[in-house]
Each structure stands twice: as structure tokens, then as C-alpha cells.
Amino acid sequence: MDCIDYGDGYAQHLQSLGATRDEYGAPIIASSAIGRSPGASTIATWFEVLTGLARMPASDPEYLSTAAELLLVPGGLDAGWVLSHQDGHWHVVRAAAGELDDELRPRLDVLRRAAREQATLYCGNSSRQQLADDVEAVICAPVLDAQQNVSGAFYGARVIGGVNARKSVRPLECLWVQLLAEQVAAAELRRAAEADCARHRVMLQQIFAPEIVSLLERDPGLLSSQTRTATILFMDLWRSTAIAEQLGVELTHEFLSHLMDCMTEHVMRHGGVMIDYFGDGLSAMWNAPTDQPDHALRACRAAAGMQAEIPTFNSEWEELAGVTIRIGIGIHTGTVSVGNSGSRWHMKYGPRGQVVSAASRIERATRQSGEAILISDATRTMLPANVTCEYIERAQLSGIQDPVDLYGVRQVDEMKLARSPLAEFRNVPLTTTRPN
């Protein structure tokens, strides 16, 4: 049993330290209540060890043990405990009791009153006058969480006839234990906040390019829902079912993981946002949540980079897969509604609207046209002269009311992309605009 229950007879005689607090949360203590002060060297030592504890990471396995030991040295108590309070139950987390009798344990009535009043209790001189001479003097300082609920306590005892000859606890000794408890509470809040920030940063890094992550950390409001023009990219692996059947389960996972890593790298390299992964493909977006005036060019550069990786994949996997590795990429630009539809644990930031559906249908059209990269006319009109495109067809995409003019990408910057074998078979002349 962690604590002992003697009823409420002991706790009712204890004095309360600073139940009233100022606007900063510090206890308000009348100077007349302070009483005799410990020596200057003792007080200096208290603050020195508090500083040392503040420098110790709360995640250190020895952190709470160290805090419990400080109740004894330099705290001057004979026993000390750090307790947790969950669902109305108290549990000893760390103890420092030296050579004392194992029967000495924290009193439940003291813990309950400290939690109820959210105040530090102690056995001062006036308390001692109402208690038997052989009963220990105690200090109990509650630990509050971020919601100002009692999450634990620091509990110390001074045994009559122990190392310290005093039979009671001085108010300043009590205040020091309270500072120790608040130091640990602050460290835990800081640790939780740092863990939450780290978790949030990891979520952002899974979706956004580093340059965007930095902006979002400075201005989280950028993730709020908004309507804006964006360029959407869909990439899909051709003949994925045949490849999976040939490779088997383990090799398929290895292959797809390697493929998605490589494709994602190009999205991130060009400042894109990962929308989602879907088995053998992915989707990405540019110009949200931050402005990217060259968003269409960024998407085409990412697509060209993806296609440039495929020869390497074939040299490593074609023989094992039994087929030539090919991917199709569709890109479309238009107005979308973007925002986070996930939670604080799992972010789901992305676009909604017909533009997204159209980009997906354009990617599917690569299979019929044989094109490695197909873009819509809406995307093409936003591209600079260093991107060369070839008109392919006017397509009626499934689920899209108006037909869409599609173009194959032939060159991005210095990178050239081959024409579709079907275009060569049809002996179609290269033209950069739709025929009248």
C-alpha cells in the first residue's frame, strides 16, 4: 500500500501556506507568518539545487528520484515522496526514506486536504501543540497540471528524534518544498509542450516541404480553410497488379516504399505539399497553404524529376518485376478549397473540388495516350518558355462536364522527355498549341 489512512484527525490540525495566490500564481504569505528564517547559507543552497534541478531534463529517468532526495538534503526532512494523483487514487512514484521504518508512509487525509484546497499544508508550531509528541511533522505540496488540476504531490516528513531535532516545520521550509513541487510541475508542463511541438513538427514534415514547415510554425493560421488557385499532381504506377503478383508480398512492400520515397523527395524538393498516398500512387499540391507564383512550373519540375528516376528503377527492378516499370503523371490547375480535415494527432491537409477529380482523371488518361506526363491547358498557360509541351487531344474526362485539352510535357528546363510511342506511331507532328 502506497499511503496509509488514519482518518481525518491529523490533516485538520495542519496549517495552510499561501492558499491565496497573486495574478502570477505565486502564494501570498503574510510576513508575520514566516517566522524564524533558516540561515543564509541554507537558503543559498536551496536555490542552488533548484537551479541544478531546472537544468536537468524532465525526461531523465533519475529526475524524480533526484527531486525526492532534495527533500532530505538540503531540505532537512527525514523522508520524502513524490506521488501521482490519477482517478482519485494516490500512488508513490519515487521515495527517499533513508534508514527509516518502512511503516512510515504518506497520510491519505493530508493528501486529500491538500488536493481539495490546492494549498501546501505543513505541521508548524501551532499544529504541533495539538498533536502528540511522537507523531511526525509533515509538509505536503500539491502539483498542478496545465488545467490547474492536482496531478501529484511532494510529501515530506520530519520524524521526532530523527536527524533534525526540530518537532515542527518552518514556513520557509514549507515554501521551499512548494517551490520544489512547482519546479517539477513546470518541468513536466515544459516537457509535455516540447513533446507536443515535436509531434506537431513531425506531422508537418510528413506533408509539407521544409520551407513551408518553417512558415507554418511561425503562422499556424495559414492552415485554416481557404479557397485559392492550386496545381494538383497525381502519380500512379502502371501495371501495379502484375508487378505485385510477380514480386510477392515482401518485395512489393520494399519496391513501393522505395518508389514512394523517391517520388516524395521530388515533391518536397520543389516545395510541394503531400496530399495522400494510395497504394501504388500519390497526390501532391502547390500554391497552398502559402503563395507560390510559379506553382505550375514547380509541379512540372517535380514530375520531370520523378520520370527521370524510372530508368534507375528499371535497372534495379525490371528483371524481378517481369515488366518494364512505368509511371503516369497528371497535372491540373484550378480553384480548390484547402484545409485540414484531420485531427491534432493526424493531419489531413489537402484540397477539395472538381479540380482534384480532374487531375486524377488526367493521370488515368496517360494509360490510353502512352504519355509519361499529361497536363491540362489550365496548367500549360501558366508555364514559362523553358517548358515545352505538345498538344495531345481534347478529352472528355469521366465525371467532368466540359472537355479538357491535354498536353504532353516534352522539356522542363534542360531536361528532355521522350514523346509517347503512340504519338510516334501515329506520326503526329509536334505542336505546342491545340489545332483549330
Short mmCIF file of C-alpha atoms in Angstrom, two decimals:
data_model
loop_
_atom_site.label_atom_id
_atom_site.label_comp_id
_atom_site.label_asym_id
_atom_site.label_seq_id
_atom_site.Cartn_x
_atom_site.Cartn_y
_atom_site.Cartn_z
CA MET A 1 0.00 0.00 0.00
CA ASP A 2 1.49 3.38 -1.05
CA CYS A 3 -0.30 5.53 1.55
CA ILE A 4 -1.82 4.99 4.97
CA ASP A 5 -5.29 6.05 6.12
CA TYR A 6 -5.60 7.13 9.76
CA GLY A 7 -8.79 9.09 9.19
CA ASP A 8 -9.01 12.89 9.15
CA GLY A 9 -7.69 13.62 12.64
CA TYR A 10 -4.18 14.63 11.60
CA ALA A 11 -4.80 16.75 8.50
CA GLN A 12 -7.32 19.02 10.19
CA HIS A 13 -4.62 20.38 12.50
CA LEU A 14 -2.17 21.30 9.74
CA GLN A 15 -1.53 24.88 8.72
CA SER A 16 -2.02 26.07 5.14
CA LEU A 17 0.63 28.03 3.26
CA GLY A 18 -0.43 30.52 0.65
CA ALA A 19 -3.85 29.19 -0.29
CA THR A 20 -4.39 32.64 -1.80
CA ARG A 21 -2.26 33.39 -4.87
CA ASP A 22 -1.42 36.52 -6.82
CA GLU A 23 -2.07 37.12 -10.54
CA TYR A 24 1.11 35.23 -11.44
CA GLY A 25 0.17 32.15 -9.39
CA ALA A 26 2.63 32.82 -6.55
CA PRO A 27 1.38 32.23 -2.97
CA ILE A 28 0.55 35.30 -0.91
CA ILE A 29 2.11 34.90 2.55
CA ALA A 30 1.89 37.43 5.35
CA SER A 31 5.29 38.43 6.68
CA SER A 32 4.08 37.69 10.20
CA ALA A 33 3.53 34.06 9.19
CA ILE A 34 7.08 33.48 8.01
CA GLY A 35 8.52 33.16 11.48
CA ARG A 36 12.15 32.44 12.10
CA SER A 37 14.16 32.10 8.91
CA PRO A 38 16.79 29.42 8.16
CA GLY A 39 20.35 30.66 7.81
CA ALA A 40 21.51 32.50 4.69
CA SER A 41 23.78 29.63 3.65
CA THR A 42 20.85 27.19 3.86
CA ILE A 43 18.65 29.40 1.68
CA ALA A 44 21.51 29.87 -0.81
CA THR A 45 21.89 26.08 -1.02
CA TRP A 46 18.16 25.66 -1.63
CA PHE A 47 18.22 27.95 -4.64
CA GLU A 48 21.44 26.40 -5.92
CA VAL A 49 19.92 22.91 -6.02
CA LEU A 50 16.70 24.28 -7.54
CA THR A 51 18.80 25.75 -10.34
CA GLY A 52 20.51 22.40 -10.81
CA LEU A 53 17.16 20.61 -11.00
CA ALA A 54 15.91 23.16 -13.54
CA ARG A 55 18.83 22.28 -15.80
CA MET A 56 18.02 18.57 -15.60
CA PRO A 57 15.68 17.32 -18.36
CA ALA A 58 12.35 16.09 -17.01
CA SER A 59 12.68 13.06 -19.29
CA ASP A 60 15.78 11.89 -17.39
CA PRO A 61 14.95 8.58 -15.61
CA GLU A 62 16.59 9.95 -12.45
CA TYR A 63 14.74 13.27 -12.47
CA LEU A 64 12.03 12.45 -9.92
CA SER A 65 14.42 10.41 -7.75
CA THR A 66 16.71 13.43 -7.59
CA ALA A 67 13.77 15.67 -6.67
CA ALA A 68 12.71 13.30 -3.88
CA GLU A 69 16.26 13.22 -2.48
CA LEU A 70 16.30 17.02 -2.33
CA LEU A 71 13.55 16.86 0.30
CA LEU A 72 16.14 15.24 2.56
CA VAL A 73 19.29 17.09 1.50
CA PRO A 74 19.28 20.06 1.62
CA GLY A 75 15.59 20.10 2.61
CA GLY A 76 16.31 18.87 6.12
CA LEU A 77 13.46 16.32 6.21
CA ASP A 78 13.86 12.68 7.19
CA ALA A 79 11.74 11.17 4.42
CA GLY A 80 10.34 12.34 1.11
CA TRP A 81 7.93 11.08 -1.51
CA VAL A 82 6.84 12.14 -4.97
CA LEU A 83 3.28 10.96 -5.62
CA SER A 84 0.95 10.88 -8.61
CA HIS A 85 -2.80 11.51 -8.41
CA GLN A 86 -4.96 9.78 -11.02
CA ASP A 87 -8.68 8.99 -10.96
CA GLY A 88 -8.86 9.87 -7.27
CA HIS A 89 -6.05 7.50 -6.27
CA TRP A 90 -2.61 8.33 -4.90
CA HIS A 91 0.49 6.36 -5.85
CA VAL A 92 4.11 6.75 -4.77
CA VAL A 93 6.28 7.40 -7.83
CA ARG A 94 9.60 7.97 -6.05
CA ALA A 95 10.62 7.71 -2.38
CA ALA A 96 13.64 8.76 -0.35
CA ALA A 97 13.40 7.50 3.21
CA GLY A 98 16.93 6.57 4.23
CA GLU A 99 17.01 4.15 7.18
CA LEU A 100 13.53 4.96 8.47
CA ASP A 101 10.89 2.41 9.38
CA ASP A 102 9.08 1.03 6.33
CA GLU A 103 5.79 1.71 8.11
CA LEU A 104 6.27 5.45 7.61
CA ARG A 105 4.13 6.41 4.64
CA PRO A 106 2.23 9.46 3.35
CA ARG A 107 -1.07 10.05 5.13
CA LEU A 108 -4.15 9.96 2.88
CA ASP A 109 -6.02 12.59 4.91
CA VAL A 110 -3.19 15.07 4.33
CA LEU A 111 -3.08 14.34 0.60
CA ARG A 112 -6.84 14.66 0.27
CA ARG A 113 -6.97 18.01 2.05
CA ALA A 114 -4.02 19.38 0.04
CA ALA A 115 -5.75 18.32 -3.18
CA ARG A 116 -9.12 19.71 -2.10
CA GLU A 117 -7.72 23.10 -1.09
CA GLN A 118 -4.93 23.13 -3.70
CA ALA A 119 -2.67 24.54 -0.99
CA THR A 120 0.54 23.44 0.69
CA LEU A 121 -0.02 22.03 4.19
CA TYR A 122 2.53 21.80 6.97
CA CYS A 123 2.92 20.98 10.63
CA GLY A 124 4.02 24.28 12.16
CA ASN A 125 4.35 25.27 15.80
CA SER A 126 0.61 25.83 16.27
CA SER A 127 -0.10 22.43 14.70
CA ARG A 128 2.43 20.72 16.95
CA GLN A 129 0.62 21.97 20.06
CA GLN A 130 -2.44 19.92 19.06
CA LEU A 131 -0.62 16.73 18.07
CA ALA A 132 1.04 14.00 20.09
CA ASP A 133 4.77 14.50 20.61
CA ASP A 134 5.70 11.25 18.86
CA VAL A 135 3.79 11.99 15.63
CA GLU A 136 5.90 13.10 12.65
CA ALA A 137 5.72 16.62 11.25
CA VAL A 138 4.82 16.75 7.56
CA ILE A 139 4.81 19.01 4.51
CA CYS A 140 2.52 18.32 1.57
CA ALA A 141 2.75 20.47 -1.58
CA PRO A 142 0.32 19.63 -4.41
CA VAL A 143 1.50 19.55 -8.03
CA LEU A 144 -0.88 21.15 -10.54
CA ASP A 145 -1.18 20.31 -14.23
CA ALA A 146 -1.87 22.66 -17.15
CA GLN A 147 -5.62 22.67 -16.33
CA GLN A 148 -4.86 23.53 -12.66
CA ASN A 149 -5.95 20.08 -11.52
CA VAL A 150 -3.93 18.24 -8.88
CA SER A 151 -1.78 15.67 -10.69
CA GLY A 152 0.51 14.76 -7.80
CA ALA A 153 2.23 15.97 -4.66
CA PHE A 154 5.53 16.36 -2.87
CA TYR A 155 5.26 14.92 0.63
CA GLY A 156 7.95 15.19 3.30
CA ALA A 157 8.15 14.03 6.90
CA ARG A 158 10.28 15.04 9.86
CA VAL A 159 10.43 12.25 12.43
CA ILE A 160 10.60 13.10 16.11
CA GLY A 161 14.01 12.03 17.37
CA GLY A 162 15.35 11.89 13.83
CA VAL A 163 18.36 13.65 12.36
CA ASN A 164 16.76 17.07 12.84
CA ALA A 165 15.87 17.88 16.45
CA ARG A 166 13.01 20.19 15.49
CA LYS A 167 9.47 18.88 16.06
CA SER A 168 7.75 21.14 13.54
CA VAL A 169 8.26 22.69 10.11
CA ARG A 170 9.19 26.31 9.48
CA PRO A 171 7.06 28.25 6.97
CA LEU A 172 10.10 28.98 4.79
CA GLU A 173 10.98 25.28 4.74
CA CYS A 174 7.44 24.66 3.61
CA LEU A 175 7.75 27.37 0.96
CA TRP A 176 10.92 25.77 -0.36
CA VAL A 177 9.19 22.39 -0.75
CA GLN A 178 6.38 24.17 -2.56
CA LEU A 179 8.93 25.76 -4.91
CA LEU A 180 10.40 22.31 -5.49
CA ALA A 181 6.95 20.93 -6.36
CA GLU A 182 6.25 23.84 -8.69
CA GLN A 183 9.66 23.41 -10.34
CA VAL A 184 8.78 19.79 -11.15
CA ALA A 185 5.29 20.79 -12.32
CA ALA A 186 6.77 23.45 -14.63
CA ALA A 187 9.31 20.97 -15.98
CA GLU A 188 6.57 18.46 -16.75
CA LEU A 189 4.48 21.12 -18.49
CA ARG A 190 7.53 22.15 -20.49
CA ARG A 191 8.30 18.54 -21.40
CA ALA A 192 4.71 17.95 -22.50
CA ALA A 193 4.72 21.17 -24.54
CA GLU A 194 8.02 20.25 -26.19
CA ALA A 195 6.73 16.75 -26.98
CA ASP A 196 3.55 18.25 -28.45
CA CYS A 197 5.60 20.69 -30.56
CA ALA A 198 7.87 17.88 -31.74
CA ARG A 199 4.87 15.70 -32.62
CA HIS A 200 3.28 18.60 -34.49
CA ARG A 201 6.51 19.30 -36.37
CA VAL A 202 6.77 15.64 -37.40
CA MET A 203 3.20 15.80 -38.73
CA LEU A 204 4.04 18.93 -40.71
CA GLN A 205 7.24 17.41 -42.08
CA GLN A 206 5.29 14.40 -43.36
CA ILE A 207 3.14 16.69 -45.51
CA PHE A 208 4.97 19.92 -46.21
CA ALA A 209 8.35 20.86 -47.66
CA PRO A 210 10.87 22.28 -45.12
CA GLU A 211 10.44 25.84 -46.37
CA ILE A 212 6.68 25.64 -45.73
CA VAL A 213 7.11 23.98 -42.32
CA SER A 214 9.13 26.97 -41.12
CA LEU A 215 6.38 29.36 -42.26
CA LEU A 216 3.63 27.29 -40.61
CA GLU A 217 5.46 27.20 -37.29
CA ARG A 218 5.58 30.99 -37.31
CA ASP A 219 1.98 31.37 -38.51
CA PRO A 220 -0.27 28.33 -37.79
CA GLY A 221 -3.21 30.33 -39.15
CA LEU A 222 -2.01 29.51 -42.66
CA LEU A 223 -3.58 26.07 -42.21
CA SER A 224 -7.08 27.49 -41.84
CA SER A 225 -9.57 26.71 -44.58
CA GLN A 226 -9.31 28.90 -47.66
CA THR A 227 -10.18 28.97 -51.34
CA ARG A 228 -7.31 29.51 -53.75
CA THR A 229 -5.80 28.54 -57.09
CA ALA A 230 -3.60 25.46 -56.83
CA THR A 231 -1.81 22.99 -59.08
CA ILE A 232 -2.60 19.34 -58.33
CA LEU A 233 -0.40 16.38 -59.32
CA PHE A 234 -1.37 12.69 -59.37
CA MET A 235 1.22 9.95 -59.92
CA ASP A 236 0.39 6.27 -60.38
CA LEU A 237 2.36 3.11 -61.10
CA TRP A 238 1.34 1.31 -64.28
CA ARG A 239 0.65 -2.45 -64.18
CA SER A 240 0.97 -2.49 -60.39
CA THR A 241 -1.12 -5.66 -60.02
CA ALA A 242 1.16 -7.64 -62.34
CA ILE A 243 4.23 -6.30 -60.55
CA ALA A 244 2.84 -7.25 -57.13
CA GLU A 245 1.99 -10.78 -58.29
CA GLN A 246 5.49 -11.22 -59.67
CA LEU A 247 7.37 -9.77 -56.69
CA GLY A 248 5.36 -11.26 -53.84
CA VAL A 249 4.30 -9.51 -50.64
CA GLU A 250 7.67 -8.66 -49.06
CA LEU A 251 9.40 -7.45 -52.22
CA THR A 252 6.30 -5.50 -53.24
CA HIS A 253 6.38 -3.56 -49.97
CA GLU A 254 10.09 -2.91 -50.40
CA PHE A 255 9.64 -1.78 -54.00
CA LEU A 256 6.66 0.51 -53.31
CA SER A 257 8.32 2.02 -50.25
CA HIS A 258 11.42 2.81 -52.29
CA LEU A 259 9.30 4.22 -55.12
CA MET A 260 7.20 6.45 -52.84
CA ASP A 261 10.29 7.70 -51.00
CA CYS A 262 11.88 8.68 -54.28
CA MET A 263 8.76 10.33 -55.73
CA THR A 264 8.03 12.20 -52.49
CA GLU A 265 11.55 13.59 -52.46
CA HIS A 266 10.86 15.38 -55.75
CA VAL A 267 7.61 16.83 -54.40
CA MET A 268 9.43 18.17 -51.34
CA ARG A 269 12.41 19.38 -53.34
CA HIS A 270 10.12 21.67 -55.31
CA GLY A 271 8.13 22.97 -52.33
CA GLY A 272 5.08 20.77 -52.75
CA VAL A 273 2.53 19.52 -50.23
CA MET A 274 1.84 15.80 -49.94
CA ILE A 275 -1.91 15.25 -50.13
CA ASP A 276 -2.10 11.48 -49.85
CA TYR A 277 -0.69 8.07 -50.74
CA PHE A 278 -2.97 5.45 -52.26
CA GLY A 279 -1.39 2.03 -52.66
CA ASP A 280 0.69 2.45 -55.77
CA GLY A 281 0.44 6.21 -56.23
CA LEU A 282 0.42 9.62 -54.61
CA SER A 283 -1.05 13.09 -54.94
CA ALA A 284 0.56 16.46 -54.25
CA MET A 285 -0.27 20.15 -54.44
CA TRP A 286 1.38 23.53 -54.95
CA ASN A 287 0.38 27.12 -54.06
CA ALA A 288 -1.25 26.15 -50.77
CA PRO A 289 -1.13 26.93 -47.93
CA THR A 290 1.41 29.61 -48.96
CA ASP A 291 1.72 31.60 -52.17
CA GLN A 292 3.94 30.10 -54.89
CA PRO A 293 3.57 32.19 -58.06
CA ASP A 294 5.44 29.54 -60.08
CA HIS A 295 3.30 26.65 -58.78
CA ALA A 296 2.62 25.15 -62.23
CA LEU A 297 6.35 25.16 -63.04
CA ARG A 298 7.17 23.58 -59.67
CA ALA A 299 4.71 20.75 -60.33
CA CYS A 300 6.17 20.11 -63.80
CA ARG A 301 9.71 20.10 -62.42
CA ALA A 302 8.69 17.58 -59.77
CA ALA A 303 7.01 15.42 -62.44
CA ALA A 304 10.07 15.55 -64.70
CA GLY A 305 12.27 14.60 -61.76
CA MET A 306 10.04 11.62 -60.99
CA GLN A 307 10.21 10.38 -64.58
CA ALA A 308 14.00 10.80 -64.58
CA GLU A 309 14.20 8.25 -61.74
CA ILE A 310 12.42 5.49 -63.65
CA PRO A 311 15.45 4.22 -65.66
CA THR A 312 17.22 3.58 -62.34
CA PHE A 313 14.19 1.70 -61.05
CA ASN A 314 14.17 -0.46 -64.17
CA SER A 315 17.86 -1.29 -63.82
CA GLU A 316 17.17 -2.49 -60.27
CA TRP A 317 13.68 -3.99 -60.53
CA GLU A 318 12.66 -4.75 -64.13
CA GLU A 319 14.05 -8.28 -64.14
CA LEU A 320 12.46 -9.11 -60.78
CA ALA A 321 9.14 -7.45 -61.66
CA GLY A 322 8.89 -9.13 -65.05
CA VAL A 323 7.67 -5.90 -66.67
CA THR A 324 9.11 -2.50 -67.51
CA ILE A 325 8.50 -0.05 -64.67
CA ARG A 326 6.46 2.96 -65.83
CA ILE A 327 4.54 5.69 -64.06
CA GLY A 328 1.91 8.12 -65.31
CA ILE A 329 1.57 11.68 -64.03
CA GLY A 330 -1.41 14.00 -64.45
CA ILE A 331 -1.34 17.72 -63.56
CA HIS A 332 -4.20 20.21 -63.45
CA THR A 333 -4.58 23.79 -62.16
CA GLY A 334 -7.71 25.45 -60.83
CA THR A 335 -9.63 26.76 -57.84
CA VAL A 336 -9.83 24.46 -54.82
CA SER A 337 -10.90 24.63 -51.20
CA VAL A 338 -7.99 23.66 -48.94
CA GLY A 339 -7.82 22.96 -45.21
CA ASN A 340 -7.13 20.41 -42.50
CA SER A 341 -9.83 17.77 -42.15
CA GLY A 342 -7.79 15.64 -39.74
CA SER A 343 -7.04 15.97 -36.02
CA ARG A 344 -4.24 17.16 -33.71
CA TRP A 345 -2.90 13.59 -33.85
CA HIS A 346 -3.12 13.01 -37.58
CA MET A 347 -3.14 15.91 -40.00
CA LYS A 348 -5.12 15.55 -43.22
CA TYR A 349 -4.40 18.76 -45.09
CA GLY A 350 -5.50 18.89 -48.68
CA PRO A 351 -7.74 20.26 -51.45
CA ARG A 352 -11.36 19.57 -52.33
CA GLY A 353 -13.25 20.25 -55.52
CA GLN A 354 -13.62 19.24 -59.16
CA VAL A 355 -10.03 20.28 -59.92
CA VAL A 356 -8.80 17.38 -57.79
CA SER A 357 -11.04 14.91 -59.62
CA ALA A 358 -9.90 16.29 -62.98
CA ALA A 359 -6.21 15.90 -62.06
CA SER A 360 -6.86 12.27 -61.14
CA ARG A 361 -8.69 11.63 -64.45
CA ILE A 362 -5.84 13.27 -66.39
CA GLU A 363 -3.41 10.84 -64.76
CA ARG A 364 -5.64 7.94 -65.85
CA ALA A 365 -5.56 9.30 -69.40
CA THR A 366 -1.80 8.70 -69.53
CA ARG A 367 -2.51 4.99 -69.92
CA GLN A 368 -4.53 5.50 -73.09
CA SER A 369 -2.24 8.13 -74.59
CA GLY A 370 1.01 6.49 -73.52
CA GLU A 371 2.23 9.86 -72.24
CA ALA A 372 4.52 9.96 -69.21
CA ILE A 373 3.25 13.39 -68.13
CA LEU A 374 -0.09 14.89 -69.15
CA ILE A 375 -1.09 18.41 -68.16
CA SER A 376 -4.24 20.42 -68.73
CA ASP A 377 -4.39 23.61 -70.77
CA ALA A 378 -5.07 25.47 -67.50
CA THR A 379 -1.65 24.37 -66.27
CA ARG A 380 0.08 24.92 -69.62
CA THR A 381 -0.98 28.56 -69.86
CA MET A 382 0.82 29.29 -66.58
CA LEU A 383 4.16 27.81 -67.67
CA PRO A 384 7.18 29.86 -68.79
CA ALA A 385 9.03 29.37 -72.07
CA ASN A 386 11.50 26.89 -70.56
CA VAL A 387 8.76 24.24 -70.52
CA THR A 388 7.86 22.74 -73.90
CA CYS A 389 4.52 21.00 -74.33
CA GLU A 390 2.86 19.09 -77.18
CA TYR A 391 -0.88 19.10 -77.78
CA ILE A 392 -2.28 15.57 -77.45
CA GLU A 393 -6.07 15.68 -77.55
CA ARG A 394 -9.29 17.20 -76.31
CA ALA A 395 -10.55 14.63 -73.81
CA GLN A 396 -13.92 14.08 -72.20
CA LEU A 397 -12.86 13.01 -68.72
CA SER A 398 -15.12 10.77 -66.67
CA GLY A 399 -17.20 12.79 -64.22
CA ILE A 400 -16.05 16.13 -65.68
CA GLN A 401 -18.71 18.06 -67.62
CA ASP A 402 -16.56 20.07 -70.04
CA PRO A 403 -13.87 18.52 -72.27
CA VAL A 404 -10.25 19.26 -71.31
CA ASP A 405 -7.36 19.97 -73.68
CA LEU A 406 -4.41 17.77 -72.73
CA TYR A 407 -0.72 18.33 -73.42
CA GLY A 408 2.32 16.10 -73.11
CA VAL A 409 5.40 17.64 -71.48
CA ARG A 410 8.46 17.42 -73.73
CA GLN A 411 11.05 19.54 -71.92
CA VAL A 412 11.42 21.15 -68.49
CA ASP A 413 14.45 23.42 -68.13
CA GLU A 414 17.31 21.34 -69.57
CA MET A 415 15.54 18.01 -69.06
CA LYS A 416 14.02 16.46 -72.19
CA LEU A 417 11.26 13.87 -72.08
CA ALA A 418 10.58 11.42 -74.90
CA ARG A 419 7.43 11.54 -76.99
CA SER A 420 4.88 8.83 -76.45
CA PRO A 421 5.43 5.76 -78.67
CA LEU A 422 1.78 6.15 -79.69
CA ALA A 423 2.47 9.67 -80.94
CA GLU A 424 5.39 8.37 -82.96
CA PHE A 425 3.25 5.52 -84.30
CA ARG A 426 0.58 7.99 -85.41
CA ASN A 427 3.31 10.17 -86.94
CA VAL A 428 1.76 13.19 -85.23
CA PRO A 429 3.81 16.37 -85.74
CA LEU A 430 4.88 18.16 -82.58
CA THR A 431 2.72 21.24 -81.94
CA THR A 432 2.60 23.34 -78.80
CA THR A 433 -0.97 24.58 -79.23
CA ARG A 434 -4.32 22.96 -79.86
CA PRO A 435 -5.15 22.72 -83.59
CA ASN A 436 -8.14 24.82 -84.63
#
